Coordinates of C-alpha atoms in Angstrom, one line a residue:
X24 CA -47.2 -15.9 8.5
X25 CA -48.5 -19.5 8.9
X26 CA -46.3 -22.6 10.2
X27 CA -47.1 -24.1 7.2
X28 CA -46.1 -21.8 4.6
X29 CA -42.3 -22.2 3.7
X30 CA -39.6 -20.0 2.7
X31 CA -38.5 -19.6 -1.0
X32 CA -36.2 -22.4 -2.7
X33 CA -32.9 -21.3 -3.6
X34 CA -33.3 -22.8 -6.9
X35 CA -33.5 -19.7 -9.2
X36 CA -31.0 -17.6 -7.3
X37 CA -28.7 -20.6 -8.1
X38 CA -30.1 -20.8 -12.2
X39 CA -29.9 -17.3 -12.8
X40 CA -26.1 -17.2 -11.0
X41 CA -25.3 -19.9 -13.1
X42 CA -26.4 -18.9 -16.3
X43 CA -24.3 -15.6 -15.6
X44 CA -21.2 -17.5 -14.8
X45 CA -21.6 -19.9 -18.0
X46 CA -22.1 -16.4 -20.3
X47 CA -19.4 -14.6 -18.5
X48 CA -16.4 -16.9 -20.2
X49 CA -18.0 -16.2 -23.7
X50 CA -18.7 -12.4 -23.2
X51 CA -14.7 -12.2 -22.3
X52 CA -13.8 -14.4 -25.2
X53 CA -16.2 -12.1 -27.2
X54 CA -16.1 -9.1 -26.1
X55 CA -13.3 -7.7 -23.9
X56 CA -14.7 -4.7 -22.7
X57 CA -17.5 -6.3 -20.6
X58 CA -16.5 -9.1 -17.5
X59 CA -18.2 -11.3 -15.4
X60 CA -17.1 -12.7 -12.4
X61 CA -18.6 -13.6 -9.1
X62 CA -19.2 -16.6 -6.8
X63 CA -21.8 -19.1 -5.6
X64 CA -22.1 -19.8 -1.5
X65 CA -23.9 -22.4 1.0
X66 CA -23.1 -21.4 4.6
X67 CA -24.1 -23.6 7.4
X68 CA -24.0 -22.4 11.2
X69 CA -25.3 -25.1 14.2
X70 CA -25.9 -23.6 17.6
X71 CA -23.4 -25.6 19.8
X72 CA -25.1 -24.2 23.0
X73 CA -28.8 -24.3 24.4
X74 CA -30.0 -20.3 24.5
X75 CA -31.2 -19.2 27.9
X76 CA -34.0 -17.0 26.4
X77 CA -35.9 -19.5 24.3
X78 CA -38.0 -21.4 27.0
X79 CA -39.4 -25.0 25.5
X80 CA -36.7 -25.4 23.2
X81 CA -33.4 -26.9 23.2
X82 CA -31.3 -25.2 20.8
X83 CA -27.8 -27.4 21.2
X84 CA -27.3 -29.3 18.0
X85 CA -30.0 -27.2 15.8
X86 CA -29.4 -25.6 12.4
X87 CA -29.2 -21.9 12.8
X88 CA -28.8 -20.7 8.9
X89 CA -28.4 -22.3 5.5
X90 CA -28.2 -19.8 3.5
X91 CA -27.5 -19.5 -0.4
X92 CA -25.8 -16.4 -2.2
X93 CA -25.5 -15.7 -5.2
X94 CA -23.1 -13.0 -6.4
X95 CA -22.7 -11.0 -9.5
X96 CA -19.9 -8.9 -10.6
X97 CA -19.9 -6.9 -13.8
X98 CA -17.8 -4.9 -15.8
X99 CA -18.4 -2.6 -19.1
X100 CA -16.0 -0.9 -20.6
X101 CA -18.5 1.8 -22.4
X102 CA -15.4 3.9 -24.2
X103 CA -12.1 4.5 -23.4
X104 CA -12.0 6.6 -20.2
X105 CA -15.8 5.2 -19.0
X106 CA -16.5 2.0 -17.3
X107 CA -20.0 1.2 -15.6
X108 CA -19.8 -1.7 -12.7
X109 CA -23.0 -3.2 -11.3
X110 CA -22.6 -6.0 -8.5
X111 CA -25.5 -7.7 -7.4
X112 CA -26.6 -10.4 -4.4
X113 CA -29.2 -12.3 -3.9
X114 CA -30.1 -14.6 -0.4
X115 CA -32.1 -17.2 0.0
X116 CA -32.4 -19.3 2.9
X117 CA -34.1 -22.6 4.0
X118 CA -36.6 -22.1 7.2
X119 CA -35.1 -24.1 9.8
X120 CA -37.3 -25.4 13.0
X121 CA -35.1 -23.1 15.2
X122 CA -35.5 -20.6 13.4
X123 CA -39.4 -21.4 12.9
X124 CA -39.1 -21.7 16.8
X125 CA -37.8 -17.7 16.8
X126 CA -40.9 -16.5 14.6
X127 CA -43.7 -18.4 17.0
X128 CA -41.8 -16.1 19.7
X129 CA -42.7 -13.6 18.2
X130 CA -39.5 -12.7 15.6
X131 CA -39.9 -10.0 13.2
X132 CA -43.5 -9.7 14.3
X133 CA -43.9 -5.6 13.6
X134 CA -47.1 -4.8 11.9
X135 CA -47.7 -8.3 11.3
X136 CA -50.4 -9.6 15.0
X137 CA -48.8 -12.1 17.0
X138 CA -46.6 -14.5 13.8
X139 CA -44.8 -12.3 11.0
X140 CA -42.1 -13.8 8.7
X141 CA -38.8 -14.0 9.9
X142 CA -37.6 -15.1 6.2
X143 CA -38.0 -11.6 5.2
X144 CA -34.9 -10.9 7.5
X145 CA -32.8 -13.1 5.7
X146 CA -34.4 -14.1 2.0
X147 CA -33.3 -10.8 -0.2
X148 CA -32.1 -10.0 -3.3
X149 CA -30.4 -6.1 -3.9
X150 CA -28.1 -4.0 -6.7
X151 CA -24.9 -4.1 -4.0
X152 CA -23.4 -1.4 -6.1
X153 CA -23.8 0.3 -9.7
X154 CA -21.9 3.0 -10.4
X155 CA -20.0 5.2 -13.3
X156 CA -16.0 5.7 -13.2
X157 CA -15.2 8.4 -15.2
X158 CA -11.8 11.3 -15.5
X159 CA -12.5 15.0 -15.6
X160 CA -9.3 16.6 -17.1
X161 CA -6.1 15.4 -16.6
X162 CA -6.1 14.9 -12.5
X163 CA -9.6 14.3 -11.8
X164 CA -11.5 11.0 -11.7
X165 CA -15.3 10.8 -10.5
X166 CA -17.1 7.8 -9.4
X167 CA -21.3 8.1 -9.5
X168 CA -24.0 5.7 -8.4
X169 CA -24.3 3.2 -5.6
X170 CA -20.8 2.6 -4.4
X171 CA -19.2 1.9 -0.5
X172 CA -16.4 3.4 0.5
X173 CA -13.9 2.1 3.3
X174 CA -12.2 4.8 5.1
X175 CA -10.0 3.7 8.0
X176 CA -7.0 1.4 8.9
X177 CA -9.1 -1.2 11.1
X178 CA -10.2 -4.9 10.8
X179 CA -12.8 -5.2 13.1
X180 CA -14.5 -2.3 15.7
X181 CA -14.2 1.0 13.4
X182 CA -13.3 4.3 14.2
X183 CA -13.2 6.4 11.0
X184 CA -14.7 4.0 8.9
X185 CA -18.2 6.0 9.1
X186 CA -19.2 6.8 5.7
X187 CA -21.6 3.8 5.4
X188 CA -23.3 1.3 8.1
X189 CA -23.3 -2.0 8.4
X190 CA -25.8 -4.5 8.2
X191 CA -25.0 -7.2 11.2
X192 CA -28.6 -9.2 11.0
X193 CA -26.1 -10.9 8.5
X194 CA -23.5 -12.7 10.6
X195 CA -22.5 -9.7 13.6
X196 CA -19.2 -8.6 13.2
X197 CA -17.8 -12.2 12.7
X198 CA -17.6 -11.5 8.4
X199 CA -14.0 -11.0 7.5
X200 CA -15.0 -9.5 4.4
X201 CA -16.3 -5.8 5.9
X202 CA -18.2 -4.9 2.0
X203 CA -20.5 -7.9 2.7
X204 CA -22.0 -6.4 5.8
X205 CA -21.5 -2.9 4.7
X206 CA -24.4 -0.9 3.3
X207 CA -24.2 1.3 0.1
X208 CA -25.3 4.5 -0.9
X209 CA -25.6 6.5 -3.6
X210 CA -22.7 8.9 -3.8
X211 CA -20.6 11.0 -5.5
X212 CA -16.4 10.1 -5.3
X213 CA -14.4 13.1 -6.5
X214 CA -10.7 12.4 -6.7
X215 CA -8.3 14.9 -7.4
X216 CA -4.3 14.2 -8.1
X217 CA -1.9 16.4 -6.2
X218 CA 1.4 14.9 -7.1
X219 CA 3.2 18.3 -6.3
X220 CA 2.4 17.7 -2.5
X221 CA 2.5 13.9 -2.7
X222 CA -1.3 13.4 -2.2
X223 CA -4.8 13.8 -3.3
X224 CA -8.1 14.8 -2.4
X225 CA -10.8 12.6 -1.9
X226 CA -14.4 14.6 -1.7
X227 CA -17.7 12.6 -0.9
X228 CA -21.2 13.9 -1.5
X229 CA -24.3 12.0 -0.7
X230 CA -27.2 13.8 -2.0
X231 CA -29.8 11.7 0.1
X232 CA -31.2 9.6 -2.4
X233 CA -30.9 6.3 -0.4
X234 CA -33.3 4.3 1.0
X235 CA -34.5 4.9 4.5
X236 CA -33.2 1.3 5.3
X237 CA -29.8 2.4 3.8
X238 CA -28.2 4.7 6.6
X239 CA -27.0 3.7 10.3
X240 CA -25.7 -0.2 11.6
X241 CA -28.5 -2.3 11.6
X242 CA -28.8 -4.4 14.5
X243 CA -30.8 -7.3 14.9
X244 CA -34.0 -6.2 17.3
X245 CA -35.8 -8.2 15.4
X246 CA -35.6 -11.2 17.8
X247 CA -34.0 -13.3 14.7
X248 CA -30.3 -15.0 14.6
X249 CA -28.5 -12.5 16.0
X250 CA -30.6 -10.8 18.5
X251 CA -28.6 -10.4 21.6
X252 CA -29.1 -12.1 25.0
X253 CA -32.3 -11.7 26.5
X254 CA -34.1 -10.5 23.7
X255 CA -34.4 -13.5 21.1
X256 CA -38.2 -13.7 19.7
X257 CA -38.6 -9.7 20.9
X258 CA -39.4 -7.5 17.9
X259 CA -38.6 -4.1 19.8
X260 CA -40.3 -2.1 16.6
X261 CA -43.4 -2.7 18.7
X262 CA -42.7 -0.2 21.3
X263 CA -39.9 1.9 19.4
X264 CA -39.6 1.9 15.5
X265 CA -37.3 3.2 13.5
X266 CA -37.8 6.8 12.8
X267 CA -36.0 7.9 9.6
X268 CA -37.0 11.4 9.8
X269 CA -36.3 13.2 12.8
X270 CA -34.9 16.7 13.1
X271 CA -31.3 15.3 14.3
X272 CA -31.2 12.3 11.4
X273 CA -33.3 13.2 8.3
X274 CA -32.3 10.1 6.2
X275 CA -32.9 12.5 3.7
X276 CA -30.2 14.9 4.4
X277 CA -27.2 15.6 2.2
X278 CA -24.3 14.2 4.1
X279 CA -20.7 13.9 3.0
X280 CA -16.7 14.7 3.9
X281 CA -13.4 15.4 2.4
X282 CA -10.2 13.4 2.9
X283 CA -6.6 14.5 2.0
X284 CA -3.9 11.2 1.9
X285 CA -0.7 11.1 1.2
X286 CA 2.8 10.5 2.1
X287 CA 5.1 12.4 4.4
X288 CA 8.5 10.6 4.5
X289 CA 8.2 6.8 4.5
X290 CA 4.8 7.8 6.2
X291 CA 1.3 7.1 4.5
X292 CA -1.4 9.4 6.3
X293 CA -4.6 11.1 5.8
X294 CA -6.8 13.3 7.0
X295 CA -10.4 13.7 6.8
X296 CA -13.4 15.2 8.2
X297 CA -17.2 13.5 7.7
X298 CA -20.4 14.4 8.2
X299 CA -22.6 11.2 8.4
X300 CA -24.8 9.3 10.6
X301 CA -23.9 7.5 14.0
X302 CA -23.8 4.1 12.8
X303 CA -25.5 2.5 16.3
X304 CA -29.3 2.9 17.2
X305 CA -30.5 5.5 19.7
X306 CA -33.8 5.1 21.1
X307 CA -35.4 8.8 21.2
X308 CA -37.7 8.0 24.4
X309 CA -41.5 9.4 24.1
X310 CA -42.1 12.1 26.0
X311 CA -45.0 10.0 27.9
X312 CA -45.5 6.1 28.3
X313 CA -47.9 5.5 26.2
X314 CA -47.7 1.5 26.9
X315 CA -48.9 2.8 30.2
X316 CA -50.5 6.2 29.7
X317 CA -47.8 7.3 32.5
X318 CA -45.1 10.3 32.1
X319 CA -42.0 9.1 29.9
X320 CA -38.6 10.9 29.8
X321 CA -37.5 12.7 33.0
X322 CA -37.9 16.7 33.1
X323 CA -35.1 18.0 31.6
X324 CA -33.5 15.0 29.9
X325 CA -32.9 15.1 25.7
X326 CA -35.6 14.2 23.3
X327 CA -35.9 14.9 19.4
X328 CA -38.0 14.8 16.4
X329 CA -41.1 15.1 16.4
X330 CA -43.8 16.7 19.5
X331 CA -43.7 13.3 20.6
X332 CA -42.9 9.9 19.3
X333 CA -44.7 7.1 17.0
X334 CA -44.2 4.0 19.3
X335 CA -45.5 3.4 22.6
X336 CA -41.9 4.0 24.2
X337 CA -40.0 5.7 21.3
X338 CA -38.5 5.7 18.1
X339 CA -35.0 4.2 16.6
X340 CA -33.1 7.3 15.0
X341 CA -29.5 7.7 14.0
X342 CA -28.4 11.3 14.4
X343 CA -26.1 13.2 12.1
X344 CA -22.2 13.6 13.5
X345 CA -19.0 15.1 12.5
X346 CA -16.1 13.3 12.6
X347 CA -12.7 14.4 12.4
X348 CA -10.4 11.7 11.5
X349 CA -6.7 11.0 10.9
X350 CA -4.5 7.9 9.8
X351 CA -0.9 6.6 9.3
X352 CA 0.8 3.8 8.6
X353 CA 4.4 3.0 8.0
X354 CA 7.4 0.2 8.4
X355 CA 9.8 -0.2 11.0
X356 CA 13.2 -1.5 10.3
X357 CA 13.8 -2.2 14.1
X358 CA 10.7 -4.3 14.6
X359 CA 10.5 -6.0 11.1
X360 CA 6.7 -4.7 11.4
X361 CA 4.1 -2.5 9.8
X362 CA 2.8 -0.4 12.2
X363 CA -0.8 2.0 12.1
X364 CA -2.9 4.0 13.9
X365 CA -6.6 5.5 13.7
X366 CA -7.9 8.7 15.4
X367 CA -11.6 9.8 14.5
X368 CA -12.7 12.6 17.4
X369 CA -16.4 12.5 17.4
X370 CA -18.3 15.4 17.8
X371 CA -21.1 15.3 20.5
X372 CA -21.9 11.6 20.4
X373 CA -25.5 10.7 21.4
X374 CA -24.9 8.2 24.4
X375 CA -28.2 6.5 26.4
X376 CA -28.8 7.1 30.0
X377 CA -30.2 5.6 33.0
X378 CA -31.7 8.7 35.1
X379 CA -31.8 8.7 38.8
X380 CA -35.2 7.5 39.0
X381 CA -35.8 5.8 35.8
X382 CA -38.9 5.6 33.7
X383 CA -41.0 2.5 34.2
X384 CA -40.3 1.2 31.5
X385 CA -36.8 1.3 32.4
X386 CA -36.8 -0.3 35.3
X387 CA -39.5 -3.0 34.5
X388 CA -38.2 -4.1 30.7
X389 CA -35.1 -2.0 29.5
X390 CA -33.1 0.2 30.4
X391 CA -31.8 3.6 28.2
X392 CA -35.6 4.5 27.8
X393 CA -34.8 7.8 29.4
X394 CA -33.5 10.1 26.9
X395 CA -29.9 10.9 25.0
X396 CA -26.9 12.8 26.1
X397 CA -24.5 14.1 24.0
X398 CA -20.2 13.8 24.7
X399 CA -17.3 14.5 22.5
X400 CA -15.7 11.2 22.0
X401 CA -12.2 9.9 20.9
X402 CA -12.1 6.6 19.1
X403 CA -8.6 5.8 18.7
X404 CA -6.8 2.2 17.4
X405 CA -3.0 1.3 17.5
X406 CA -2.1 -1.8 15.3
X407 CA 0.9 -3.8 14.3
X408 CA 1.2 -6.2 11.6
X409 CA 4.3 -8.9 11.6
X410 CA 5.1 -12.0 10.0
X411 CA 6.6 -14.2 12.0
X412 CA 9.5 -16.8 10.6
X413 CA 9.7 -19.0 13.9
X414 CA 6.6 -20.6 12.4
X415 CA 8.0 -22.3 9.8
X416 CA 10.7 -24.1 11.9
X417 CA 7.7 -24.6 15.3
X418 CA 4.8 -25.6 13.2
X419 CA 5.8 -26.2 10.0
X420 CA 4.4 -23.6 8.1
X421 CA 5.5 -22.9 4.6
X422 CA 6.1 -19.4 4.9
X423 CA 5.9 -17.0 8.4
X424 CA 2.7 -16.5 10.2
X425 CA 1.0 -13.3 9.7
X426 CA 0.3 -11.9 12.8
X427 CA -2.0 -8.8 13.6
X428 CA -2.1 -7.3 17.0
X429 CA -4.7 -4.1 18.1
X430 CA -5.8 -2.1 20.1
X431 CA -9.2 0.2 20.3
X432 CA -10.7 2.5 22.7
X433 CA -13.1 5.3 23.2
X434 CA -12.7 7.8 25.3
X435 CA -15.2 10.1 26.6
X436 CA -14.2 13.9 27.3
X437 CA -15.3 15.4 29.9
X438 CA -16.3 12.3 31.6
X439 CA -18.6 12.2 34.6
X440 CA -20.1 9.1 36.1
X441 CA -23.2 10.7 37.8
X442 CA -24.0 11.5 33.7
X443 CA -25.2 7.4 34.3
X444 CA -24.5 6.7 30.2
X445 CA -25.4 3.6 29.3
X446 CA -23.6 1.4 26.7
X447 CA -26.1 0.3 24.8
X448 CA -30.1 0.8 25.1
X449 CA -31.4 -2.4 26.6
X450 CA -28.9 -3.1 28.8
X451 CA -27.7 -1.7 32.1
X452 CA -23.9 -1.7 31.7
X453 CA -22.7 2.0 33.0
X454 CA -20.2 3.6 30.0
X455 CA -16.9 3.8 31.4
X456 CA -14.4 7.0 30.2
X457 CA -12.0 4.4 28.4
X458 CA -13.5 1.5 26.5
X459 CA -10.3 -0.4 25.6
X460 CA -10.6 -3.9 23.6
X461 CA -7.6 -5.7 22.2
X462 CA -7.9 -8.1 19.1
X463 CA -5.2 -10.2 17.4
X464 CA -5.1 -12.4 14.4
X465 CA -3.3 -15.3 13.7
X466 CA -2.9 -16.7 10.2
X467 CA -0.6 -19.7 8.6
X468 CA -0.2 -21.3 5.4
X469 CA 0.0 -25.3 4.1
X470 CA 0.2 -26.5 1.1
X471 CA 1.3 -23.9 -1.2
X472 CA -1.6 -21.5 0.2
X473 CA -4.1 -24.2 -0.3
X474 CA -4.8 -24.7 3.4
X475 CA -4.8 -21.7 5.7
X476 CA -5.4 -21.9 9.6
X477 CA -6.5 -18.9 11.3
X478 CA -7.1 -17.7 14.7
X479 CA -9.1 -14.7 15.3
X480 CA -9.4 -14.0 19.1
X481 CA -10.4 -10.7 21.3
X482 CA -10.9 -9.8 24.5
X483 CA -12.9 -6.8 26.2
X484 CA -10.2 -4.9 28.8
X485 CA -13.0 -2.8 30.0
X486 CA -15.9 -4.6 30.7
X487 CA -14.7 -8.2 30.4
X488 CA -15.5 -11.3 27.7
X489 CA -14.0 -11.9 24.5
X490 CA -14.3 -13.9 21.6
X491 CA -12.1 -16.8 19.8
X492 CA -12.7 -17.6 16.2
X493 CA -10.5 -20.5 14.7
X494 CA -10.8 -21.7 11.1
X495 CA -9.4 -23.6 8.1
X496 CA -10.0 -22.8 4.5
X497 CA -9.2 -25.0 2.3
X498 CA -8.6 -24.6 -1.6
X499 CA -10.1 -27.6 -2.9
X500 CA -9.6 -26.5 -6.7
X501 CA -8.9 -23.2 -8.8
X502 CA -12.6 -22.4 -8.4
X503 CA -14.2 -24.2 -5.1
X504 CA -13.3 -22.8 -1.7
X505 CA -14.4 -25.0 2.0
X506 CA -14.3 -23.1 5.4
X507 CA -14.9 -24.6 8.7
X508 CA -14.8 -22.1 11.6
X509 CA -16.2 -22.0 15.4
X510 CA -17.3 -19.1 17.1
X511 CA -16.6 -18.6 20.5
X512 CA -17.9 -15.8 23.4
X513 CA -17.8 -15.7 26.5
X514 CA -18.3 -13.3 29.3
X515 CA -16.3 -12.4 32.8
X516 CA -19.1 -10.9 34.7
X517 CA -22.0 -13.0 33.5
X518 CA -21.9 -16.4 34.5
X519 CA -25.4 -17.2 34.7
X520 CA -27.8 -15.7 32.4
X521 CA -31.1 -17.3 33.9
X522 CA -30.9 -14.1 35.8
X523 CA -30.7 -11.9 33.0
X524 CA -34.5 -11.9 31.0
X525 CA -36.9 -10.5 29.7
X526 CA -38.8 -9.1 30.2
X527 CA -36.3 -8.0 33.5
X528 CA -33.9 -6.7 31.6
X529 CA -32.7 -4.3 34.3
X530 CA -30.6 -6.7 36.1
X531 CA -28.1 -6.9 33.5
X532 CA -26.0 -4.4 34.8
X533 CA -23.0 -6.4 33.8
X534 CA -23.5 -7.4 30.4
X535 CA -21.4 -5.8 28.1
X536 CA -21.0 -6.4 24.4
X537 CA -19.7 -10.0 24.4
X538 CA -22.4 -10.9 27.6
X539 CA -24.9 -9.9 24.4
X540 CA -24.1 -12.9 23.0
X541 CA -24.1 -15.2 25.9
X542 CA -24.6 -19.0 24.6
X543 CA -24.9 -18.3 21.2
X544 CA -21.9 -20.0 20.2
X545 CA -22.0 -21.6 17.0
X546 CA -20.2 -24.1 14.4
X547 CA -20.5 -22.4 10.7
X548 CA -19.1 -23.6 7.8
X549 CA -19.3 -22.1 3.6
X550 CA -18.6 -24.1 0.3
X551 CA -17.7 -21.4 -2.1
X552 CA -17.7 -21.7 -6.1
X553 CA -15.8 -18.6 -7.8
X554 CA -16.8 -17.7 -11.5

């Protein structure tokens, strides 16, 4: 794309929006089988930090994202027991000179020379969800079409809550609201009644009709907003595309899972087993270098697919896992405290390694690019969830703080270090057996609910860093909602990123997932209008 060509005007996402929030009062009035509702967003977000991996440019101050949304709810009634919904988003944002800065890097430049269009990351418009609710008999209710599901007890790092991925080009995993980032599929819900064993069934069946852009997490490699630390400006499509069709992640594959809840006692559980894909990336190395007509993966190391790859160093595939899951939650007199907990065992998780001698490419741009092992894994959470009166008498809340405390890890069976697993392709961080992280959450109320404080803060046991995330939101009227928040990483073992770039990748052996987003702190803020 040229400099000179800008990015699309909100203007008509925010006419069409509003012309379906002026009809939906009248069609309620009218008609009260059908609703509208929905809501109109700007979000701003200024980098508060200079990046260490965009040379030439100071980035402290700039505009990082104003973005426009529009959202859509509907609601039709079409007879008694039958009601079709359809939701529906569209983005728009305004091309800012940092971000104009990312795309002369070379952002989002796959297939496109040396300049793509780093608006297309970010300027869409989609159905979210349309699907059919409908009963079968007395005990049976069916849901059909585009649709997410959220299985799982957790806020933030999931462990059951596989049945969809999440898109996190649109703000990481900083979005409180989990059904903005998560992507849908077309499925079909079967519930079933049980009442006799206090429970139900819940059976999912995805006949593989999605999009090939609909399965997995998808991270930003792109080089866009949210590329990680050293990588901002590096479209890594150019070496290793996504491959959507492999013989170990078929997007095309029927996929689905069964999950019985219910209550035991004063006891809510569940059980569950899935068959879906593993939401992160793996990078299926080629077989040979191609980049530089050299041999690729090391004898004996795991490859997939095809003979050999498309790109020059691999492909981007999301192999098929089962998942055996299990939840409970329940209240505790003693503690005055809800507590829960979240068990998915993982069968034969694919896990990037660095191999005694690595490829050239690994040791000269990225590590991982030496092929896939597979390990069990156990992804486990432990949470509690307290208000707390003291509050109201320290700070002067109006009612006690909510406070939410937890706990993750993932723990690798049979464990070995000389398996060298990496935790994430591009970065040389060995995989330890546990992975524990600790999150809390803070939350008070002013103002009869009108203002609301929180603190969001987390911290990496494992591999050190954390994050912080305060905010206010403020209810400036029935309809208009103002956030102001700050987002905060940081990073115990890397202190100075100048030694940690691309393309010399290698030596960040200590960056682990909050050293991905060294200096990109930020200062966001939303004005939201609800119809």
């Amino acid at each position: 794309m040229k400099s000179g060509k800008r990015s699309k005007a909100p203007g008509r996402v925010l006419a069409i929006a509003a012309a379906l929030a002026a009809i939906g009062p009248a069609a309620r009035a009218e008609e009260s089988n059908f609703k509208v509702d929905g809501y109109l967003r700007e979000e701003l977000s200024w980098n508060t930090l200079n990046w260490v991996d965009t040379p030439g440019y100071n980035d402290r101050g700039k505009l990082s994202m104003a973005r426009t949304t529009a959202r859509v709810n509907t609601e039709w009634r079409a007879m008694d027991d039958v009601t079709v919904v359809g939701k529906f988003r569209a983005v728009r944002e305004f091309r800012t000179p940092f971000l104009n800065h990312l795309e002369r890097m070379g952002a989002n430049n796959y297939q496109s020379g040396s300049r793509g269009d780093i608006m297309d990351l970010y300027d869409n418009g989609e159905i979210r969800e349309l699907y059919v609710d409908f009963p079968v008999g007395d005990r049976t209710k069916v849901r059909f079409g585009k649709q997410q599901v959220a299985w799982g007890e957790t806020d933030f790092f999931a462990a059951n809550d596989l049945v969809h991925g999440f898109n996190y080009t649109w703000r990481s995993f900083l979005e409180p609201a989990n059904e903005e980032l998560r992507k849908t599929n077309v499925m079909a819900k079967i519930n079933v009644d049980v009442p006799e064993l206090d429970g139900g069934l819940e059976v999912l069946v995805r006949p593989g009709w999605d999009g090939s852009k609909d399965i997995g997490n998808e991270l930003d490699i792109y080089g866009g907003r949210w590329s990680s630390q050293p990588y901002a400006g590096v479209d890594f499509r150019n070496i290793d595309p996504y491959d959507y069709k492999n013989s170990e992640g078929n997007y095309r594959k029927v996929t689905g899972g069964l999950r019985w809840s219910g209550v035991a006692g004063d006891i809510n559980y569940s059980l569950s087993y899935l068959n879906t894909f593993w939401p992160n990336p793996i990078l299926n190395a080629s077989s040979t270098l191609k980049l530089f007509g050299l041999p690729g993966v090391p004898s004996g190391a795991k490859t997939v697919g095809r003979t050999d790859t498309k790109g020059l160093a691999g492909d981007i595939i999301y192999p098929i896992v089962d998942v055996f899951g299990f939840t409970a939650s329940g209240y505790s007199d003693r503690a005055d405290a809800v507590f829960s907990t979240e068990i998915a065992y993982i069968k034969d998780a694919p896990y990037q390694f660095l191999a005694p001698t690595p490829t050239l490419i690994s040791q000269a741009v990225a590590p991982g690019f030496d092929g896939i092992k597979r390990k069990d894994l156990l992804a486990w959470m432990l949470r509690m969830d307290k208000n707390i009166a003291a509050t109201q008498q320290w700070l002067g809340s109006e009612k006690p703080m909510f406070f939410s405390v937890q706990l993750f890890d993932k723990w690798i069976q049979d464990y070995d270090r000389s398996d060298r697993l990496l935790n994430s392709v591009g970065w040389g961080a060995r995989t330890k057996e546990h992975s524990f992280l600790l999150t809390g959450i803070f939350s008070l109320s002013y103002d009869n609910g009108r203002i609301k404080p929180e603190l969001v803060v987390g911290k990496d046991l494992t591999y050190g860093g954390g994050f912080a995330v305060p905010s206010v939101t403020t209810e400036l009227s029935k309809n208009w909602k103002w956030k102001v928040e700050y987002d905060k990483f940081w990073s115990d073992d890397w202190r100075d990123g100048s030694k940690c770039t691309f393309p010399n990748a290698a030596s960040c052996d200590k960056a682990g997932l909050f050293g991905y987003f060294h200096k990109r702190d930020q200062l966001y803020t939303s004005l939201t209008y609800l119809f």
